[in-house]
Each structure stands twice: as C-alpha cells, then as structure tokens.
C-alpha cells in the first residue's frame, strides 16, 4: 500500500500547490523504497522464479514460483522488445544470482549465481502438438507446396493417432462407468497400502529403538535379505586371528605324513616346554659366600642348600 500514501487527503499547513504535487513537495517518490535506485536505472520489483534452479552458493534447490525482491534494469533490445535483467539474493545464503529475459526464445536465461534444473524435452518426441512459430506461419502463407505437404503430414498423424485415442476412450469408459465402484476399489487399495505402511513403520521403530538410532530406514529388498543371510554365516573371528591359527597349526603338525617327528617349529616348542627351570624361577635365592653364611643356613642339611652353579652352567 506504499503507492497510496501520496494519495491521501491530508495536506500539511505549509503545503504550496505551486510545487506541483504532494510527493514533489515532500521530496519523495510515489514508489517509495522501490525507487531508491531509480537514478541508476534500477527498479525494485517482485520477481517470481520461472523454473526450478540450484543455487551455486549453498547448493540448495529453489522451486519454481518462489518470489524475491529483485533489481530490474534494462540491458538491451531484441528488435523492438526490451531485454531486462533481474538481480536477487538467495533467501538461504548470501549468494546473488542474475536472470535475463530471452524474448527470441520466449524464455529466461540464468547469467550467474545459479544453474537450471533441466526438465525440458522435445514435445515432438511425445507426440504432442507443437504450435507453429512465425517462420512456419510465414512459409505456410507464401509456399503453396509446403502448405500441402504440411497438411498431408498432419492428416497422416491424425489417422495414426485414432486407434490409440479409441483405446484410451474405451479404457476410460470401462474404469469410470460406475464411479461408486471405481471409488470403492481405490479406497480398498488405499486401506491395504496404509496397513502395510503402518506395519512397516512399527517394525522400523522397533529396530531403531533396539539399536538406539534415529535415522530414516529405506524399504528392504531381496538383495538386502541375501546379503544379510551371507553376513550371518560368516565367522566371528577376524582375518588376523584366522591367519595366526593356521600358522600355529602348520608349525605344530608333523614334518612327514604318518610320522611322530615334529617339524622344526614343533621340536623347538617342545624343547622350550621341557626346559629345566632355574632356582631363581622358583623363588630360591643363591647361597651366599662361605664367609657370609647365615646361622639358619648352617642348621639346614647341606642337601637343601646345594650349590646350583652346575645347574646354571648346564642351562
């Protein structure tokens, strides 16, 4: 309602009609804030996004129909049609993108800051009717032979489409002959689908509560079930543990088949196990020198306080 502020009936006491108007007398513009850059040839307008885009700043999707306050300025001419460029700021980040009109192709072109989501296709590939452009209309008007060929092609296309249209009409008549029955069938399908979805949600909720997770689960398929069954049959031991067990079994097995002779590693292990222990391993201290024999050792039998130097040398 900003443009109506200069149309009220209140005039200040110092108003001079010779100023030419209330806006000129107050030093304001009828468009208010929209005209703050009018001296630069820029007008602030409300711009609506003509198609889906991807913002280059935040990489977010911006849908068709989202509105922005855009700076509109004239950047050129296409014959007698002006070409305008719009600059606006993304509402999700600080990135700015610019879009320009393309009167020649009846479209908008992104200049910078964004990229278009490609949803365009050739309508002739889908059997759609494409309106004739000006060049086609001019040729149909001037060239009689081209008009005849064009009319013949249209008639052939119409004849080829008649069977398809007939089948579509028959299918539509079969499905919607009784609206109540068709509606009941659809509602039955929706109820069954809703029950399946509810059961799946309960299973997912139980699994998430058991695993203490808060993520969205995708529906399972046959490949997921197959992979889960294979993982359940795998060994709980790691590859390193299995390699160590195989190495130990290879060391301990006999060197020759059908014999009791161990391999080199087995003999070494047997010698280590049958090695005579030292007195120090049993917690017995070595007897002190003759000059430092304690009275307790003199009272004990000599067989219990024997010299173990020979045993140490043997080892």
mmCIF file of C-alpha atoms in Angstrom:
data_model
loop_
_atom_site.group_PDB
_atom_site.id
_atom_site.type_symbol
_atom_site.label_atom_id
_atom_site.label_comp_id
_atom_site.label_asym_id
_atom_site.label_seq_id
_atom_site.Cartn_x
_atom_site.Cartn_y
_atom_site.Cartn_z
ATOM 1 C CA UNK A 1 0.000 0.000 0.000
ATOM 2 C CA UNK A 2 3.011 2.250 -0.203
ATOM 3 C CA UNK A 3 1.961 3.695 -3.533
ATOM 4 C CA UNK A 4 -1.235 5.030 -1.960
ATOM 5 C CA UNK A 5 0.493 7.079 0.713
ATOM 6 C CA UNK A 6 0.772 10.077 -1.599
ATOM 7 C CA UNK A 7 -2.931 9.976 -2.420
ATOM 8 C CA UNK A 8 -4.330 10.761 0.997
ATOM 9 C CA UNK A 9 -6.394 13.839 1.644
ATOM 10 C CA UNK A 10 -4.148 15.356 4.284
ATOM 11 C CA UNK A 11 -2.030 18.289 3.218
ATOM 12 C CA UNK A 12 0.349 19.937 5.677
ATOM 13 C CA UNK A 13 -0.237 23.595 6.554
ATOM 14 C CA UNK A 14 2.907 24.693 4.739
ATOM 15 C CA UNK A 15 1.957 22.921 1.512
ATOM 16 C CA UNK A 16 2.451 25.040 -1.612
ATOM 17 C CA UNK A 17 0.348 23.982 -4.625
ATOM 18 C CA UNK A 18 2.893 25.563 -6.915
ATOM 19 C CA UNK A 19 5.310 22.724 -6.023
ATOM 20 C CA UNK A 20 3.437 20.513 -8.482
ATOM 21 C CA UNK A 21 2.246 17.710 -6.189
ATOM 22 C CA UNK A 22 2.419 16.331 -2.677
ATOM 23 C CA UNK A 23 5.227 13.838 -3.465
ATOM 24 C CA UNK A 24 7.330 16.510 -5.094
ATOM 25 C CA UNK A 25 6.650 18.877 -2.218
ATOM 26 C CA UNK A 26 7.717 16.233 0.345
ATOM 27 C CA UNK A 27 10.692 15.120 -1.755
ATOM 28 C CA UNK A 28 9.525 11.513 -2.026
ATOM 29 C CA UNK A 29 8.724 9.172 -4.889
ATOM 30 C CA UNK A 30 5.358 7.528 -5.486
ATOM 31 C CA UNK A 31 7.048 4.093 -5.440
ATOM 32 C CA UNK A 32 8.820 4.810 -2.126
ATOM 33 C CA UNK A 33 11.541 2.249 -1.362
ATOM 34 C CA UNK A 34 11.132 0.551 -4.710
ATOM 35 C CA UNK A 35 12.589 3.607 -6.421
ATOM 36 C CA UNK A 36 15.644 4.100 -4.191
ATOM 37 C CA UNK A 37 17.972 3.142 -7.095
ATOM 38 C CA UNK A 38 15.958 4.713 -9.848
ATOM 39 C CA UNK A 39 18.752 7.173 -10.608
ATOM 40 C CA UNK A 40 20.876 4.144 -11.632
ATOM 41 C CA UNK A 41 18.136 2.791 -13.888
ATOM 42 C CA UNK A 42 17.202 0.091 -11.347
ATOM 43 C CA UNK A 43 13.676 -0.542 -10.148
ATOM 44 C CA UNK A 44 12.869 -2.900 -7.261
ATOM 45 C CA UNK A 45 10.132 -5.345 -8.273
ATOM 46 C CA UNK A 46 8.638 -8.582 -7.020
ATOM 47 C CA UNK A 47 10.116 -11.359 -9.190
ATOM 48 C CA UNK A 48 8.754 -14.913 -9.353
ATOM 49 C CA UNK A 49 11.130 -17.753 -10.229
ATOM 50 C CA UNK A 50 10.132 -19.045 -13.689
ATOM 51 C CA UNK A 51 11.568 -22.581 -13.214
ATOM 52 C CA UNK A 52 13.468 -24.773 -10.748
ATOM 53 C CA UNK A 53 17.091 -23.818 -10.124
ATOM 54 C CA UNK A 54 20.081 -24.827 -7.976
ATOM 55 C CA UNK A 55 21.828 -22.080 -6.033
ATOM 56 C CA UNK A 56 25.590 -22.063 -6.648
ATOM 57 C CA UNK A 57 26.272 -20.611 -3.206
ATOM 58 C CA UNK A 58 24.555 -23.024 -0.830
ATOM 59 C CA UNK A 59 23.803 -25.799 -3.398
ATOM 60 C CA UNK A 60 20.144 -25.818 -2.323
ATOM 61 C CA UNK A 61 17.157 -26.330 -4.567
ATOM 62 C CA UNK A 62 14.859 -23.347 -5.212
ATOM 63 C CA UNK A 63 11.498 -24.247 -6.651
ATOM 64 C CA UNK A 64 9.513 -22.567 -9.357
ATOM 65 C CA UNK A 65 7.230 -19.826 -8.048
ATOM 66 C CA UNK A 66 9.442 -18.647 -5.170
ATOM 67 C CA UNK A 67 9.316 -14.841 -5.039
ATOM 68 C CA UNK A 68 12.150 -12.393 -4.454
ATOM 69 C CA UNK A 69 12.709 -8.651 -4.313
ATOM 70 C CA UNK A 70 14.750 -8.220 -7.489
ATOM 71 C CA UNK A 71 16.578 -5.301 -9.039
ATOM 72 C CA UNK A 72 15.236 -4.837 -12.559
ATOM 73 C CA UNK A 73 17.217 -2.973 -15.195
ATOM 74 C CA UNK A 74 17.221 -2.748 -18.961
ATOM 75 C CA UNK A 75 20.318 -4.274 -20.590
ATOM 76 C CA UNK A 76 19.452 -4.302 -24.309
ATOM 77 C CA UNK A 77 16.898 -4.666 -27.051
ATOM 78 C CA UNK A 78 15.633 -7.582 -29.141
ATOM 79 C CA UNK A 79 14.349 -5.766 -32.193
ATOM 80 C CA UNK A 80 11.718 -3.521 -30.569
ATOM 81 C CA UNK A 81 11.388 -5.609 -27.373
ATOM 82 C CA UNK A 82 13.478 -4.515 -24.360
ATOM 83 C CA UNK A 83 15.652 -7.108 -22.616
ATOM 84 C CA UNK A 84 15.583 -6.921 -18.813
ATOM 85 C CA UNK A 85 17.935 -8.391 -16.250
ATOM 86 C CA UNK A 86 16.953 -9.240 -12.683
ATOM 87 C CA UNK A 87 19.362 -9.476 -9.755
ATOM 88 C CA UNK A 88 18.229 -11.034 -6.473
ATOM 89 C CA UNK A 89 19.677 -12.546 -3.314
ATOM 90 C CA UNK A 90 19.167 -16.160 -2.270
ATOM 91 C CA UNK A 91 16.987 -16.491 0.833
ATOM 92 C CA UNK A 92 19.158 -19.368 2.141
ATOM 93 C CA UNK A 93 22.630 -17.805 1.809
ATOM 94 C CA UNK A 94 24.416 -14.600 0.773
ATOM 95 C CA UNK A 95 24.740 -15.588 -2.873
ATOM 96 C CA UNK A 96 23.245 -13.391 -5.608
ATOM 97 C CA UNK A 97 22.060 -14.673 -8.964
ATOM 98 C CA UNK A 98 21.075 -12.837 -12.122
ATOM 99 C CA UNK A 99 18.424 -13.867 -14.662
ATOM 100 C CA UNK A 100 17.827 -12.240 -18.034
ATOM 101 C CA UNK A 101 14.832 -12.367 -20.349
ATOM 102 C CA UNK A 102 15.158 -14.066 -23.741
ATOM 103 C CA UNK A 103 12.392 -12.698 -25.999
ATOM 104 C CA UNK A 104 13.702 -14.604 -29.022
ATOM 105 C CA UNK A 105 13.026 -17.998 -27.390
ATOM 106 C CA UNK A 106 10.253 -16.850 -25.028
ATOM 107 C CA UNK A 107 12.322 -17.955 -22.035
ATOM 108 C CA UNK A 108 14.583 -16.782 -19.203
ATOM 109 C CA UNK A 109 18.358 -17.272 -19.152
ATOM 110 C CA UNK A 110 20.472 -17.583 -15.983
ATOM 111 C CA UNK A 111 23.508 -15.336 -16.239
ATOM 112 C CA UNK A 112 25.343 -16.115 -12.973
ATOM 113 C CA UNK A 113 24.938 -17.463 -9.440
ATOM 114 C CA UNK A 114 22.683 -20.429 -10.235
ATOM 115 C CA UNK A 115 22.042 -23.239 -12.678
ATOM 116 C CA UNK A 116 18.806 -24.500 -14.136
ATOM 117 C CA UNK A 117 17.289 -27.851 -13.258
ATOM 118 C CA UNK A 118 16.864 -29.483 -16.640
ATOM 119 C CA UNK A 119 13.280 -30.629 -17.083
ATOM 120 C CA UNK A 120 12.942 -29.696 -20.743
ATOM 121 C CA UNK A 121 12.193 -32.173 -23.516
ATOM 122 C CA UNK A 122 11.234 -32.166 -27.147
ATOM 123 C CA UNK A 123 7.404 -32.222 -27.349
ATOM 124 C CA UNK A 124 7.508 -33.802 -30.801
ATOM 125 C CA UNK A 125 9.056 -36.963 -29.316
ATOM 126 C CA UNK A 126 5.986 -37.459 -27.100
ATOM 127 C CA UNK A 127 3.513 -36.938 -29.881
ATOM 128 C CA UNK A 128 2.466 -33.528 -28.607
ATOM 129 C CA UNK A 129 1.171 -30.764 -30.824
ATOM 130 C CA UNK A 130 3.751 -28.023 -31.229
ATOM 131 C CA UNK A 131 2.416 -24.565 -32.121
ATOM 132 C CA UNK A 132 3.788 -23.123 -35.325
ATOM 133 C CA UNK A 133 6.244 -20.276 -34.955
ATOM 134 C CA UNK A 134 6.247 -17.139 -37.091
ATOM 135 C CA UNK A 135 8.647 -18.566 -39.663
ATOM 136 C CA UNK A 136 6.410 -21.593 -40.117
ATOM 137 C CA UNK A 137 3.305 -19.427 -40.479
ATOM 138 C CA UNK A 138 5.035 -17.198 -42.999
ATOM 139 C CA UNK A 139 6.143 -20.184 -45.069
ATOM 140 C CA UNK A 140 2.675 -21.714 -44.967
ATOM 141 C CA UNK A 141 1.261 -18.463 -46.234
ATOM 142 C CA UNK A 142 3.815 -17.963 -49.033
ATOM 143 C CA UNK A 143 4.642 -21.523 -50.172
ATOM 144 C CA UNK A 144 1.667 -23.493 -51.517
ATOM 145 C CA UNK A 145 3.612 -26.748 -51.914
ATOM 146 C CA UNK A 146 4.916 -26.577 -48.331
ATOM 147 C CA UNK A 147 1.370 -25.948 -47.114
ATOM 148 C CA UNK A 148 0.149 -29.028 -48.999
ATOM 149 C CA UNK A 149 2.922 -31.222 -47.553
ATOM 150 C CA UNK A 150 2.298 -29.877 -44.063
ATOM 151 C CA UNK A 151 -1.423 -30.594 -44.325
ATOM 152 C CA UNK A 152 -0.785 -34.133 -45.602
ATOM 153 C CA UNK A 153 1.589 -34.854 -42.684
ATOM 154 C CA UNK A 154 -0.989 -33.579 -40.196
ATOM 155 C CA UNK A 155 -3.640 -35.833 -41.705
ATOM 156 C CA UNK A 156 -1.336 -38.859 -41.503
ATOM 157 C CA UNK A 157 -0.520 -38.107 -37.877
ATOM 158 C CA UNK A 158 -4.221 -37.794 -37.078
ATOM 159 C CA UNK A 159 -5.035 -41.102 -38.775
ATOM 160 C CA UNK A 160 -2.222 -42.867 -36.867
ATOM 161 C CA UNK A 161 -3.443 -41.456 -33.552
ATOM 162 C CA UNK A 162 -7.073 -42.542 -33.979
ATOM 163 C CA UNK A 163 -6.609 -46.169 -32.762
ATOM 164 C CA UNK A 164 -4.693 -45.018 -29.717
ATOM 165 C CA UNK A 165 -7.323 -42.436 -28.857
ATOM 166 C CA UNK A 166 -10.042 -45.055 -29.313
ATOM 167 C CA UNK A 167 -8.344 -47.438 -26.868
ATOM 168 C CA UNK A 168 -7.939 -44.639 -24.338
ATOM 169 C CA UNK A 169 -11.603 -43.745 -24.569
ATOM 170 C CA UNK A 170 -12.612 -47.396 -24.129
ATOM 171 C CA UNK A 171 -10.336 -47.823 -21.097
ATOM 172 C CA UNK A 172 -11.691 -44.652 -19.537
ATOM 173 C CA UNK A 173 -15.231 -45.866 -20.124
ATOM 174 C CA UNK A 174 -14.503 -49.273 -18.573
ATOM 175 C CA UNK A 175 -12.849 -47.822 -15.486
ATOM 176 C CA UNK A 176 -15.245 -44.971 -14.777
ATOM 177 C CA UNK A 177 -18.537 -46.459 -15.995
ATOM 178 C CA UNK A 178 -19.631 -46.788 -12.360
ATOM 179 C CA UNK A 179 -17.993 -44.010 -10.276
ATOM 180 C CA UNK A 180 -19.102 -45.558 -6.964
ATOM 181 C CA UNK A 181 -17.486 -48.899 -7.783
ATOM 182 C CA UNK A 182 -14.269 -47.253 -9.004
ATOM 183 C CA UNK A 183 -14.114 -45.118 -5.868
ATOM 184 C CA UNK A 184 -14.677 -48.145 -3.634
ATOM 185 C CA UNK A 185 -11.917 -50.071 -5.390
ATOM 186 C CA UNK A 186 -9.479 -47.213 -4.977
ATOM 187 C CA UNK A 187 -10.335 -46.795 -1.298
ATOM 188 C CA UNK A 188 -9.823 -50.533 -0.715
ATOM 189 C CA UNK A 189 -6.388 -50.364 -2.320
ATOM 190 C CA UNK A 190 -5.508 -47.320 -0.224
ATOM 191 C CA UNK A 191 -6.578 -49.065 3.001
ATOM 192 C CA UNK A 192 -4.459 -52.149 2.279
ATOM 193 C CA UNK A 193 -1.484 -49.988 1.377
ATOM 194 C CA UNK A 194 -1.954 -47.956 4.548
ATOM 195 C CA UNK A 195 -1.950 -51.124 6.674
ATOM 196 C CA UNK A 196 1.270 -52.299 5.038
ATOM 197 C CA UNK A 197 2.920 -48.946 5.642
ATOM 198 C CA UNK A 198 1.803 -48.921 9.287
ATOM 199 C CA UNK A 199 3.173 -52.443 9.874
ATOM 200 C CA UNK A 200 6.456 -51.481 8.227
ATOM 201 C CA UNK A 201 6.706 -48.373 10.405
ATOM 202 C CA UNK A 202 6.189 -50.438 13.567
ATOM 203 C CA UNK A 203 8.948 -52.869 12.537
ATOM 204 C CA UNK A 204 11.299 -49.994 11.746
ATOM 205 C CA UNK A 205 10.502 -48.291 15.062
ATOM 206 C CA UNK A 206 11.232 -51.500 16.991
ATOM 207 C CA UNK A 207 14.544 -51.924 15.194
ATOM 208 C CA UNK A 208 15.550 -48.298 15.772
ATOM 209 C CA UNK A 209 14.655 -48.454 19.470
ATOM 210 C CA UNK A 210 16.662 -51.663 19.842
ATOM 211 C CA UNK A 211 19.694 -50.128 18.124
ATOM 212 C CA UNK A 212 19.279 -46.669 19.760
ATOM 213 C CA UNK A 213 19.261 -44.988 16.347
ATOM 214 C CA UNK A 214 17.362 -42.030 14.980
ATOM 215 C CA UNK A 215 17.595 -42.371 11.210
ATOM 216 C CA UNK A 216 15.204 -42.949 8.341
ATOM 217 C CA UNK A 217 15.173 -46.551 7.114
ATOM 218 C CA UNK A 218 14.625 -47.367 3.457
ATOM 219 C CA UNK A 219 12.417 -50.304 2.417
ATOM 220 C CA UNK A 220 14.273 -53.601 2.241
ATOM 221 C CA UNK A 221 14.547 -55.632 -0.940
ATOM 222 C CA UNK A 222 15.606 -59.148 -1.936
ATOM 223 C CA UNK A 223 19.239 -58.154 -2.362
ATOM 224 C CA UNK A 224 19.372 -56.811 1.208
ATOM 225 C CA UNK A 225 17.944 -60.071 2.570
ATOM 226 C CA UNK A 226 20.508 -62.099 0.607
ATOM 227 C CA UNK A 227 23.412 -60.001 1.885
ATOM 228 C CA UNK A 228 22.151 -60.248 5.473
ATOM 229 C CA UNK A 229 21.957 -64.045 5.229
ATOM 230 C CA UNK A 230 25.523 -64.207 3.931
ATOM 231 C CA UNK A 231 26.789 -61.986 6.730
ATOM 232 C CA UNK A 232 25.096 -64.164 9.372
ATOM 233 C CA UNK A 233 27.074 -67.216 8.155
ATOM 234 C CA UNK A 234 30.460 -65.536 8.399
ATOM 235 C CA UNK A 235 32.929 -66.372 11.161
ATOM 236 C CA UNK A 236 33.177 -64.132 14.179
ATOM 237 C CA UNK A 237 36.994 -64.301 14.095
ATOM 238 C CA UNK A 238 38.990 -61.679 12.328
ATOM 239 C CA UNK A 239 41.315 -62.407 9.418
ATOM 240 C CA UNK A 240 44.378 -61.840 11.627
ATOM 241 C CA UNK A 241 43.199 -64.413 14.193
ATOM 242 C CA UNK A 242 42.447 -66.976 11.497
ATOM 243 C CA UNK A 243 45.905 -66.430 9.937
ATOM 244 C CA UNK A 244 47.585 -66.882 13.347
ATOM 245 C CA UNK A 245 45.700 -70.146 13.964
ATOM 246 C CA UNK A 246 46.678 -71.511 10.546
ATOM 247 C CA UNK A 247 50.305 -70.559 11.141
ATOM 248 C CA UNK A 248 50.351 -72.265 14.576
ATOM 249 C CA UNK A 249 48.756 -75.449 13.208
ATOM 250 C CA UNK A 250 51.344 -75.561 10.410
ATOM 251 C CA UNK A 251 54.167 -75.254 12.967
ATOM 252 C CA UNK A 252 52.843 -77.986 15.266
ATOM 253 C CA UNK A 253 51.978 -80.568 12.622
ATOM 254 C CA UNK A 254 54.428 -83.470 11.883
ATOM 255 C CA UNK A 255 57.123 -82.811 9.315
ATOM 256 C CA UNK A 256 56.286 -86.039 7.430
ATOM 257 C CA UNK A 257 52.839 -87.578 6.985
ATOM 258 C CA UNK A 258 52.237 -90.657 9.166
ATOM 259 C CA UNK A 259 55.226 -89.985 11.476
ATOM 260 C CA UNK A 260 55.551 -88.715 15.027
ATOM 261 C CA UNK A 261 58.562 -86.500 14.249
ATOM 262 C CA UNK A 262 57.630 -82.891 14.702
ATOM 263 C CA UNK A 263 58.747 -80.171 12.380
ATOM 264 C CA UNK A 264 61.460 -77.749 13.305
ATOM 265 C CA UNK A 265 58.996 -75.377 14.895
ATOM 266 C CA UNK A 266 57.361 -78.220 16.852
ATOM 267 C CA UNK A 267 60.699 -79.502 18.187
ATOM 268 C CA UNK A 268 61.635 -76.022 19.263
ATOM 269 C CA UNK A 269 58.343 -75.607 21.083
ATOM 270 C CA UNK A 270 58.797 -78.977 22.826
ATOM 271 C CA UNK A 271 62.310 -78.047 23.980
ATOM 272 C CA UNK A 272 61.043 -74.782 25.389
ATOM 273 C CA UNK A 273 58.324 -76.596 27.320
ATOM 274 C CA UNK A 274 60.682 -79.291 28.671
ATOM 275 C CA UNK A 275 63.453 -76.837 29.593
ATOM 276 C CA UNK A 276 64.670 -77.273 33.184
ATOM 277 C CA UNK A 277 63.631 -74.361 35.329
ATOM 278 C CA UNK A 278 66.215 -72.352 37.252
ATOM 279 C CA UNK A 279 66.054 -71.984 41.031
ATOM 280 C CA UNK A 280 65.546 -68.303 40.558
ATOM 281 C CA UNK A 281 62.369 -69.122 38.588
ATOM 282 C CA UNK A 282 61.116 -70.992 41.697
ATOM 283 C CA UNK A 283 61.921 -68.097 44.068
ATOM 284 C CA UNK A 284 65.071 -69.720 45.640
ATOM 285 C CA UNK A 285 67.945 -67.338 46.216
ATOM 286 C CA UNK A 286 71.547 -68.265 45.608
ATOM 287 C CA UNK A 287 73.607 -69.361 48.615
ATOM 288 C CA UNK A 288 75.842 -66.555 49.909
ATOM 289 C CA UNK A 289 79.617 -66.894 50.209
ATOM 290 C CA UNK A 290 81.298 -69.095 52.889
ATOM 291 C CA UNK A 291 82.279 -66.092 54.976
ATOM 292 C CA UNK A 292 78.716 -64.779 54.990
ATOM 293 C CA UNK A 293 76.783 -67.993 55.725
ATOM 294 C CA UNK A 294 73.885 -67.261 57.978
ATOM 295 C CA UNK A 295 73.172 -69.405 61.058
ATOM 296 C CA UNK A 296 69.898 -70.527 59.570
ATOM 297 C CA UNK A 297 71.655 -71.981 56.545
ATOM 298 C CA UNK A 298 74.218 -73.797 58.755
ATOM 299 C CA UNK A 299 71.454 -75.576 60.615
ATOM 300 C CA UNK A 300 69.826 -76.813 57.400
ATOM 301 C CA UNK A 301 71.034 -80.009 55.718
ATOM 302 C CA UNK A 302 73.571 -79.496 53.038
ATOM 303 C CA UNK A 303 71.386 -81.263 50.501
ATOM 304 C CA UNK A 304 68.813 -78.449 50.750
ATOM 305 C CA UNK A 305 71.329 -75.646 50.362
ATOM 306 C CA UNK A 306 73.249 -77.131 47.485
ATOM 307 C CA UNK A 307 75.295 -75.160 45.045
ATOM 308 C CA UNK A 308 73.431 -74.535 41.870
ATOM 309 C CA UNK A 309 76.292 -73.262 39.823
ATOM 310 C CA UNK A 310 76.435 -76.575 37.965
ATOM 311 C CA UNK A 311 72.745 -76.370 37.071
ATOM 312 C CA UNK A 312 73.190 -72.771 35.892
ATOM 313 C CA UNK A 313 76.124 -73.812 33.741
ATOM 314 C CA UNK A 314 74.051 -76.632 32.276
ATOM 315 C CA UNK A 315 71.417 -74.219 31.246
#
